[in-house]
Tab-separated table of C-alpha atoms in Angstrom:
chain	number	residue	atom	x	y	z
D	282	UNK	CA	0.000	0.000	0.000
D	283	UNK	CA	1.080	3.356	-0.526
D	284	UNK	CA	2.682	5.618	2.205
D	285	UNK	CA	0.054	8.050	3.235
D	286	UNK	CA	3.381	9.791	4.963
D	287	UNK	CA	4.134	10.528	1.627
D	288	UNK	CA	1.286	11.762	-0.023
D	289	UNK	CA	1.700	15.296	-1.332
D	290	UNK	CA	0.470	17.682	0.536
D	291	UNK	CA	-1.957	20.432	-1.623
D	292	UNK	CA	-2.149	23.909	-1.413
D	293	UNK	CA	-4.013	25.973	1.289
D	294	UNK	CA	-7.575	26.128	0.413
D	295	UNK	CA	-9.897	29.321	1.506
D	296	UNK	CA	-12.482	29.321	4.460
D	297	UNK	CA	-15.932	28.993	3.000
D	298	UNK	CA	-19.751	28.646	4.702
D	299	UNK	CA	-21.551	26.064	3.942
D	300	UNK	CA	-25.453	24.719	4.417
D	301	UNK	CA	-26.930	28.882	5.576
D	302	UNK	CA	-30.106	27.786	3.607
D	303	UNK	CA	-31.048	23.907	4.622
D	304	UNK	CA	-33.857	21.758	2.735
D	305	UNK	CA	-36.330	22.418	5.615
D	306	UNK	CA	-35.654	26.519	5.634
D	307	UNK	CA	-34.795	27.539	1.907
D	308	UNK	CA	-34.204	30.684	0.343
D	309	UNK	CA	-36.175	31.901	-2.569
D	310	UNK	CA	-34.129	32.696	-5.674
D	311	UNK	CA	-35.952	34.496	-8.537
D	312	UNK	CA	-34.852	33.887	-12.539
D	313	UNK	CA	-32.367	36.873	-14.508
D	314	UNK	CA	-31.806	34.838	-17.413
D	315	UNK	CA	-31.811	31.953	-19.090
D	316	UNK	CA	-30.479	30.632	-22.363
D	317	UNK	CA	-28.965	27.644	-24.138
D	318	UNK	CA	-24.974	27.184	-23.918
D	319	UNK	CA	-24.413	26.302	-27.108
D	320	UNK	CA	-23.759	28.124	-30.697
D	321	UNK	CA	-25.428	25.242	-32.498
D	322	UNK	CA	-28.590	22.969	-32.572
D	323	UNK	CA	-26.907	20.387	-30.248
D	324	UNK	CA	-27.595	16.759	-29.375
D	325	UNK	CA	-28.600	17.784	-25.870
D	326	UNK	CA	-30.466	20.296	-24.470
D	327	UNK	CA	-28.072	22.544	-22.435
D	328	UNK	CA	-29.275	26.055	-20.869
D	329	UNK	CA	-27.368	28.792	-18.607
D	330	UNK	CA	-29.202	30.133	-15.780
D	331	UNK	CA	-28.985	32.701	-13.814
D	332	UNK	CA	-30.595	33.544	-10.136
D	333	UNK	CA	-30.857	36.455	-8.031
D	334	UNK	CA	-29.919	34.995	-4.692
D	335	UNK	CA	-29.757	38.567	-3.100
D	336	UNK	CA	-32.843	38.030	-0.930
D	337	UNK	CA	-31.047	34.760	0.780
D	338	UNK	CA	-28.454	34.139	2.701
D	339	UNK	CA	-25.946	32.659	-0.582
D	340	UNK	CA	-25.515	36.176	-1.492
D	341	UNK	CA	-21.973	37.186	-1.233
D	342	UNK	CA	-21.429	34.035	0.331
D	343	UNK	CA	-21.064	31.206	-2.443
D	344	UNK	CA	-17.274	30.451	-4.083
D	345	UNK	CA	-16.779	29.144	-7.569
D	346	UNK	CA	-16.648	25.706	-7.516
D	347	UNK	CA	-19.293	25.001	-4.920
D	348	UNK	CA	-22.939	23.902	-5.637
D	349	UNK	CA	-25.927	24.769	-4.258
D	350	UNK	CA	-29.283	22.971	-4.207
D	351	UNK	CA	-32.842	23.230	-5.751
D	352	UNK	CA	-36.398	21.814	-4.528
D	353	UNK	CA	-38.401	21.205	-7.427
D	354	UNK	CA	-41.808	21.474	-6.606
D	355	UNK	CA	-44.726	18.783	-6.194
D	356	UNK	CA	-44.404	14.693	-5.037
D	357	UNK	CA	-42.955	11.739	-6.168
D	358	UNK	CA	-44.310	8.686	-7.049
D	359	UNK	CA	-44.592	7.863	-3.244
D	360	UNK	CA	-46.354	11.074	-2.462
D	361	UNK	CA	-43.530	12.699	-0.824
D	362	UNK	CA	-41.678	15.785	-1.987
D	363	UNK	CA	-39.062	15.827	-4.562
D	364	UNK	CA	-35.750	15.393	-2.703
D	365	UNK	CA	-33.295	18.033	-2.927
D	366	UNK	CA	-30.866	18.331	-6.383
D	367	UNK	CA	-27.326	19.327	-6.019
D	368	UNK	CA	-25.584	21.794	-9.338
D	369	UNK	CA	-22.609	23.604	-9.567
D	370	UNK	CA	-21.996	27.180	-9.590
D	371	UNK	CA	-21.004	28.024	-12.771
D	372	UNK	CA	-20.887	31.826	-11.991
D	373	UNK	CA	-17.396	33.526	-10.483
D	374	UNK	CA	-17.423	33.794	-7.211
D	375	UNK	CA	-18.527	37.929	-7.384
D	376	UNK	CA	-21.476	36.336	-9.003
D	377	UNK	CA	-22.649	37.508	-12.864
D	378	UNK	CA	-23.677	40.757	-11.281
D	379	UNK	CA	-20.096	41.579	-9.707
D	380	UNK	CA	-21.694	41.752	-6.623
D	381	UNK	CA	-22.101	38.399	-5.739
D	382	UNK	CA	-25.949	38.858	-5.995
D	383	UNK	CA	-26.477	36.820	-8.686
D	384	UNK	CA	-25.138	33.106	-8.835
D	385	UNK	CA	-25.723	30.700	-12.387
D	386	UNK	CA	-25.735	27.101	-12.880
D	387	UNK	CA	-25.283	24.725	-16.467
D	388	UNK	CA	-28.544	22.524	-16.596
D	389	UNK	CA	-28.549	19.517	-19.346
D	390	UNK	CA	-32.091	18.335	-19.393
D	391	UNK	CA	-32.494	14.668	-18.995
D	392	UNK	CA	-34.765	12.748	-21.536
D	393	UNK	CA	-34.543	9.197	-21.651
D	394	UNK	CA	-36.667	6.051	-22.179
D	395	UNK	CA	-37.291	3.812	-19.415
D	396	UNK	CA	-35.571	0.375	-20.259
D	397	UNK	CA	-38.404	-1.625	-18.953
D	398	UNK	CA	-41.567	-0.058	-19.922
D	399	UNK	CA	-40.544	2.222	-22.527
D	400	UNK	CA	-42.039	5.026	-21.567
D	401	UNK	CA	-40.289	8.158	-21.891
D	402	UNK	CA	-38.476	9.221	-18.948
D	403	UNK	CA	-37.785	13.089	-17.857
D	404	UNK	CA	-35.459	14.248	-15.158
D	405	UNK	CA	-37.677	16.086	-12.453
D	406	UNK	CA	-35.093	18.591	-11.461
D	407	UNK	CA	-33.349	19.607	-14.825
D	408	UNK	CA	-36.546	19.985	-16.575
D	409	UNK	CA	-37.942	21.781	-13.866
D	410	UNK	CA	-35.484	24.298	-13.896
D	411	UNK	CA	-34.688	24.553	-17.739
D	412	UNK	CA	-38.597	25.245	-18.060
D	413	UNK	CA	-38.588	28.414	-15.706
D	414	UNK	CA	-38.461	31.954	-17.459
D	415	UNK	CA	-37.200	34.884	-16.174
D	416	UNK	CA	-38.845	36.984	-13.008
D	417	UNK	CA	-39.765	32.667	-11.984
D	418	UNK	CA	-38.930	32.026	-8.283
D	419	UNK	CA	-36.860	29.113	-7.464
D	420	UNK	CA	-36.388	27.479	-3.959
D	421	UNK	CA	-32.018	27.158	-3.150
D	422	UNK	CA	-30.155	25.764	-0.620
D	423	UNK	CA	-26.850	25.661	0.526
D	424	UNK	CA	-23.732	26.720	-0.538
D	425	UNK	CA	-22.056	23.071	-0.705
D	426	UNK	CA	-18.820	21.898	-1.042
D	427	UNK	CA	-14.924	23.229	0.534
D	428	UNK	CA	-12.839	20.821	-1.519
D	429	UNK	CA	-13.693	21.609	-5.369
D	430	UNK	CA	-11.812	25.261	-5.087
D	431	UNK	CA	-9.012	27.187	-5.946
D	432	UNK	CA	-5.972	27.861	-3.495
D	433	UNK	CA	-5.689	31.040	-1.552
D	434	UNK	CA	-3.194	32.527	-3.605
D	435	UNK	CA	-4.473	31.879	-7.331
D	436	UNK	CA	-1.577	33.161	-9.217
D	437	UNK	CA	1.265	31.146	-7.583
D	438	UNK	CA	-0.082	28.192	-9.633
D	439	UNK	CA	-0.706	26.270	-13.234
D	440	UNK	CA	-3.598	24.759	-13.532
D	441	UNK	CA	-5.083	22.085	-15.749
D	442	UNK	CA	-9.007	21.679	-15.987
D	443	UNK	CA	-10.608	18.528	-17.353
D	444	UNK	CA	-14.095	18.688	-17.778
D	445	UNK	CA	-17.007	16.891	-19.502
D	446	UNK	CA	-20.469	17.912	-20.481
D	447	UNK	CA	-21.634	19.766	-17.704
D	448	UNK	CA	-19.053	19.295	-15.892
D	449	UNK	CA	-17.589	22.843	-17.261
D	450	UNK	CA	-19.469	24.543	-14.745
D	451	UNK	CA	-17.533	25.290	-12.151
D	452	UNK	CA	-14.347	25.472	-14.512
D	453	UNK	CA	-16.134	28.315	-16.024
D	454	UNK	CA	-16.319	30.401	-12.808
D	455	UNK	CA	-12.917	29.736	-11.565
D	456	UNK	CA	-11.244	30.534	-15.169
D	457	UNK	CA	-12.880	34.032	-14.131
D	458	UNK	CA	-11.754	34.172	-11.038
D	459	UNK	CA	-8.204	33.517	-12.333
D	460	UNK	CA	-8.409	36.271	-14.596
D	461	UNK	CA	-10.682	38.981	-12.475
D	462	UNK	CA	-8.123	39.243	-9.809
D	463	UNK	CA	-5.019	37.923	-10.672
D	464	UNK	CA	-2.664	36.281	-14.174
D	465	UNK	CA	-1.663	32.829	-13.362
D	466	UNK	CA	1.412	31.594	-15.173
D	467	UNK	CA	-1.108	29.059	-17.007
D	468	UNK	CA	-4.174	27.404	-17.513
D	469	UNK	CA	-5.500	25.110	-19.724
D	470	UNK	CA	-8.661	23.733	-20.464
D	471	UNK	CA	-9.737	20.035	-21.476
D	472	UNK	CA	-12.890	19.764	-22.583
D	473	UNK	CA	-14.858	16.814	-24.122
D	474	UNK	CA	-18.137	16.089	-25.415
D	475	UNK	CA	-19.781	13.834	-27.660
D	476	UNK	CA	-19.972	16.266	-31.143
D	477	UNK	CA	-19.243	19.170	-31.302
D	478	UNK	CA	-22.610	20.761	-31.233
D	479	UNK	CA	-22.711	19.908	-27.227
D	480	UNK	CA	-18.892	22.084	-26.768
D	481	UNK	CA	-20.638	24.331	-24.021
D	482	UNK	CA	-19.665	28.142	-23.642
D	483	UNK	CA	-17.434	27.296	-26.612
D	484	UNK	CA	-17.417	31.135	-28.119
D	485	UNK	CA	-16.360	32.151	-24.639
D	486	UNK	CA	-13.744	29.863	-23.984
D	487	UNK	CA	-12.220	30.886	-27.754
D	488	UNK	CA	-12.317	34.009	-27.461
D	489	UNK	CA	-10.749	33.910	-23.852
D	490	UNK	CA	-7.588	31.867	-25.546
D	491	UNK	CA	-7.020	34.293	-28.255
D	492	UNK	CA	-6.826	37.410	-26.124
D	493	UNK	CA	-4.625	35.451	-23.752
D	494	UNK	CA	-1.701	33.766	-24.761
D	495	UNK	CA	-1.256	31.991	-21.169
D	496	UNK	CA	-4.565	30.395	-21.717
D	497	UNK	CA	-5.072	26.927	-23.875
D	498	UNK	CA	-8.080	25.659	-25.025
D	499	UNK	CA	-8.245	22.074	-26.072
D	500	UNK	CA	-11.366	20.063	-27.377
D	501	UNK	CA	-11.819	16.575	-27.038
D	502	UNK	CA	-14.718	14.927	-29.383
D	503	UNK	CA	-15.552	11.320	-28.898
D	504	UNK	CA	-18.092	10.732	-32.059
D	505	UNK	CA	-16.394	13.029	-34.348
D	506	UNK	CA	-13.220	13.505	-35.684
D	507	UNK	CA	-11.117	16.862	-35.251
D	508	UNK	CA	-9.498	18.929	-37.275
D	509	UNK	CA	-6.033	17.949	-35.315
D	510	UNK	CA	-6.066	14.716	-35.327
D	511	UNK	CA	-7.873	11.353	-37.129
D	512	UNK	CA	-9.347	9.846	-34.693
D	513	UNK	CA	-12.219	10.239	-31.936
D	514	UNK	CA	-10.892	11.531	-28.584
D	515	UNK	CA	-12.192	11.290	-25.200
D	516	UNK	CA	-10.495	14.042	-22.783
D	517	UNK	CA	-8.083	11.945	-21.577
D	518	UNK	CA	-6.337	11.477	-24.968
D	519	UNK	CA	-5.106	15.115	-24.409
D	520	UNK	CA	-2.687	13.607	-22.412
D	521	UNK	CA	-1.523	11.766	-25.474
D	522	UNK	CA	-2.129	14.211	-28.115
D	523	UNK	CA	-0.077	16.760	-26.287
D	524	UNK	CA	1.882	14.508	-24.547
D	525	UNK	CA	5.195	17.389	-24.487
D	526	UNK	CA	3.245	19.717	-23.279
D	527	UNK	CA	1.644	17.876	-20.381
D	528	UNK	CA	4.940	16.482	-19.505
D	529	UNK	CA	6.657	19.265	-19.315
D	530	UNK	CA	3.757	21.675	-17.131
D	531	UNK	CA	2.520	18.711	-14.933
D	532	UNK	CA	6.542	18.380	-14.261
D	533	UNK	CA	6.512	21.800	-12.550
D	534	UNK	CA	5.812	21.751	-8.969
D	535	UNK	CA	3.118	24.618	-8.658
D	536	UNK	CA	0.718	22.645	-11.373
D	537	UNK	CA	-2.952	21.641	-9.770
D	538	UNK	CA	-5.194	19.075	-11.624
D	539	UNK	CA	-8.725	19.471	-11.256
D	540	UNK	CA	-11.517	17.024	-12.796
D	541	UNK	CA	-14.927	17.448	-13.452
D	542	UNK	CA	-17.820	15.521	-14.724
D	543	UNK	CA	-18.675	11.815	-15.656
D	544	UNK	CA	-16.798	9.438	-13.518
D	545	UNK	CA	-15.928	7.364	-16.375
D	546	UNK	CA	-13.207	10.319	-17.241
D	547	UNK	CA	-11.431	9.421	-14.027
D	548	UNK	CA	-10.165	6.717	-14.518
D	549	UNK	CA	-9.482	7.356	-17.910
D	550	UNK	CA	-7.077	10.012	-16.973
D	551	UNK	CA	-5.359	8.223	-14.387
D	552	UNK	CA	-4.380	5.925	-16.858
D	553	UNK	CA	-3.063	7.971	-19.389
D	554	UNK	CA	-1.053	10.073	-17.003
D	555	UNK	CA	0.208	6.699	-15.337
D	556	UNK	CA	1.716	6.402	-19.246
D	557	UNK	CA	2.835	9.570	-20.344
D	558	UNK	CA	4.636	11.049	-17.044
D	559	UNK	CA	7.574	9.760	-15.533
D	560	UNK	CA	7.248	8.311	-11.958
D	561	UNK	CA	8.251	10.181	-10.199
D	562	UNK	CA	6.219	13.545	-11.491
D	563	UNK	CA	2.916	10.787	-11.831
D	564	UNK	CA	3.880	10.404	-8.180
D	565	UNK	CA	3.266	14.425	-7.534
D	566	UNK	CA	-0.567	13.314	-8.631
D	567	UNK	CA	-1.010	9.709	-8.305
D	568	UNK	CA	0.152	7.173	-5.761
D	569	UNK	CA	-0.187	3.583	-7.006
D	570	UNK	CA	0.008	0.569	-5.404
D	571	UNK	CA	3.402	-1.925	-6.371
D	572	UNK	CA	0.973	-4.594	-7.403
D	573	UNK	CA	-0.750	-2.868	-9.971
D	574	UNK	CA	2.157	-0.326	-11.415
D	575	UNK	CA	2.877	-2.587	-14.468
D	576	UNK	CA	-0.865	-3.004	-15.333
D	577	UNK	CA	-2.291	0.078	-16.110
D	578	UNK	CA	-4.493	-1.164	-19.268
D	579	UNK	CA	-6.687	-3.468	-16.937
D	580	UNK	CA	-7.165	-0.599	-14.122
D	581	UNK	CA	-11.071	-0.232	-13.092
D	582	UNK	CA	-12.381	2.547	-11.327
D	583	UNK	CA	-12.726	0.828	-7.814
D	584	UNK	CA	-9.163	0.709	-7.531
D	585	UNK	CA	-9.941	4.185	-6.995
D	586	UNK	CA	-8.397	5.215	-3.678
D	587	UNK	CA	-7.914	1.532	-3.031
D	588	UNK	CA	-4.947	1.130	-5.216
D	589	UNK	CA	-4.782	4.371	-7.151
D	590	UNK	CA	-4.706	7.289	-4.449
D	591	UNK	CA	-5.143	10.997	-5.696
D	592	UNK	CA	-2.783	13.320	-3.853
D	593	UNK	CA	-3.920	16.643	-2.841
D	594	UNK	CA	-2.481	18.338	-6.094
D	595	UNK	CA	-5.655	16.447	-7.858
D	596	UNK	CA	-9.219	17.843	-7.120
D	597	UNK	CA	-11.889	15.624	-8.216
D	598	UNK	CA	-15.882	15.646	-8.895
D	599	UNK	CA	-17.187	13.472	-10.751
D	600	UNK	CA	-20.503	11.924	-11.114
C-alpha cells in the first residue's frame, strides 16, 4: 500500500460557509436569465441560468466551484416531496452581477426512455429548472462543497481543468476568477463532449484563448473527428495528443489538476497520465500501489483510492 506519509500535501484552500439555507428553511431565488450554452442545434439540451440569490443568505457568500441545491416542486411517485438536487456554480465567485448577488448554474435536461416499460423518462429537477423563465422564483439551498476550489493565492499556480459535459461549470467560474483578480502563469482547459454541437460556452472559452496567450483551449470529441487529429478523442487522450506539453507543465511543482464531470473520465485520466509522465512527477498526482504499477491497461475505477490514491495536487468531482 502506498505511504500516506508521503502523499503530497496540496495547497491551502480558503475558508468557505456552507449549508446557511437547509432543505427544511430555503431561500427563494428568482430567474435573470436563461439561455442555451451552445452556438449550435446540439444533441442535448443545455441552458445557462442565472438567479438572483440577493434576498437569501448565498448572497456574497457562495465560491466558484461550490454547488448549491434546488427543490423542485410537487411529489414523487410515493407522495412525498421531490428530494433536494445538487448543481454547480457556474458563476465567479462575485457572481454575474459583480456583486455576488447573482449566482448561475449549467442545466442539461435529462430525456430518456425507461428500459423496462418504454415510456419516456424526464429528469424532475433539470426539466424543472430549464422550463422556468425569467422573473420565476426558485427554492435554493446551501452553498455546498470546501474541496472543489481554488488555493488562496491563485496566481502562484498552473492549472489544468478537465471537464465533460456539464461538468464545465464550475471550470467556467474559476477561469474568471483567475483572470478577475489575478494572471496565473497558465491554464489550460480540457474539454470533451460527444460532437461538437454539445462544446458548451465554446465562443467564450475561444475568445478567452485568443486574447490570452497563457490560456489553452483544447477540445476533445468522442463521435467526431477533429481537425487535429484522425481519430475520436475522449479528454483523456489530451494527455496523449499533447503529450510534451503535459509532460513538461505537470513536471513543474506549482501545477494543480482538477476534474470534473462523468466518472468514467477518471479513470481514464489516471491511466493515461500513469503512461505519459515519468514516476516520479505521476507520483506528484497519483500514488499507485506496487501490485498494480505494471498493469495500467486493466485498471477499473474501484481501484480508486484503493490502489490508485489521488494526492492533494488532484481535485476531483465526478458523477
Amino acid at each position: 500500500m502506498a505511504d500516506p506519509s508521503r502523499m503530497i500535501e496540496g495547497p491551502k484552500l480558503p475558508e468557505v460557509l456552507m449549508h446557511l439555507h437547509r432543505p427544511n428553511e430555503p431561500g427563494i431565488g428568482v430567474v435573470t436569465k436563461t439561455e442555451w450554452c451552445t452556438t449550435r442545434k446540439p444533441a442535448s439540451f443545455v441552458r445557462h441560468i442565472e438567479i438572483d440569490v440577493s434576498r437569501t443568505k448565498l448572497a456574497g457568500h457562495f465560491r466558484a466551484g461550490q454547488s448549491f441545491g434546488v427543490l423542485p416542486p410537487g411529489l414523487n411517485e410515493k407522495g412525498r416531496p421531490h428530494s433536494l438536487r445538487l448543481y454547480s456554480i457556474s458563476s465567479p465567485t462575485c457572481g454575474e452581477d459583480g456583486k455576488g448577488q447573482v449566482l448561475s448554474t449549467t442545466v442539461k435536461r435529462v430525456i430518456d426512455e425507461h428500459w423496462d416499460s418504454h415510456k419516456l423518462f424526464l429528469g424532475v429537477a433539470s426539466n424543472y429548472l430549464c422550463d422556468l423563465a425569467v422573473g420565476d422564483e426558485v427554492r435554493v439551498t446551501g452553498p455546498n462543497g470546501k474541496r472543489f476550489l481554488l488555493p488562496e493565492n491563485h496566481s502562484e499556480y498552473n492549472y489544468v481543468f478537465f471537464a465533460t459535459g456539464t461538468g464545465i461549470a464550475p471550470f467556467r467560474g474559476m477561469i474568471a476568477d483567475l483572470y478577475s483578480n489575478s494572471r496565473p502563469a497558465s491554464v489550460t482547459l480540457v474539454m470533451g463532449v460527444a460532437y461538437a454541437t454539445d462544446l458548451l460556452y465554446d465562443d467564450h472559452f475561444r475568445a478567452l484563448a485568443d486574447s490570452n496567450p497563457e490560456f489553452s483551449y483544447l477540445t476533445a470529441i468522442s463521435r467526431e473527428r477533429q481537425e487535429d487529429t484522425d481519430r475520436h478523442l475522449y479528454a483523456q487522450g489530451r494527455l496523449e495528443t499533447h503529450r510534451d506539453y503535459f509532460v513538461d507543465l505537470l513536471g513543474k511543482d506549482n501545477t494543480l489538476v482538477y476534474v470534473c464531470g462523468l466518472a468514467s473520465m477518471e479513470i481514464g485520466i489516471f491511466k493515461q497520465l500513469t503512461k505519459i509522465l515519468p514516476p516520479e512527477i505521476r507520483e506528484q498526482y497519483l500514488r499507485v500501489d506496487p501490485e498494480v504499477v505494471g498493469s495500467v491497461d486493466s485498471w477499473t475505477k474501484d481501484m480508486i483510492n484503493r490502489k490508485l490514491h489521488p494526492t492533494r495536487r488532484m481535485f476531483l468531482e465526478v458523477y
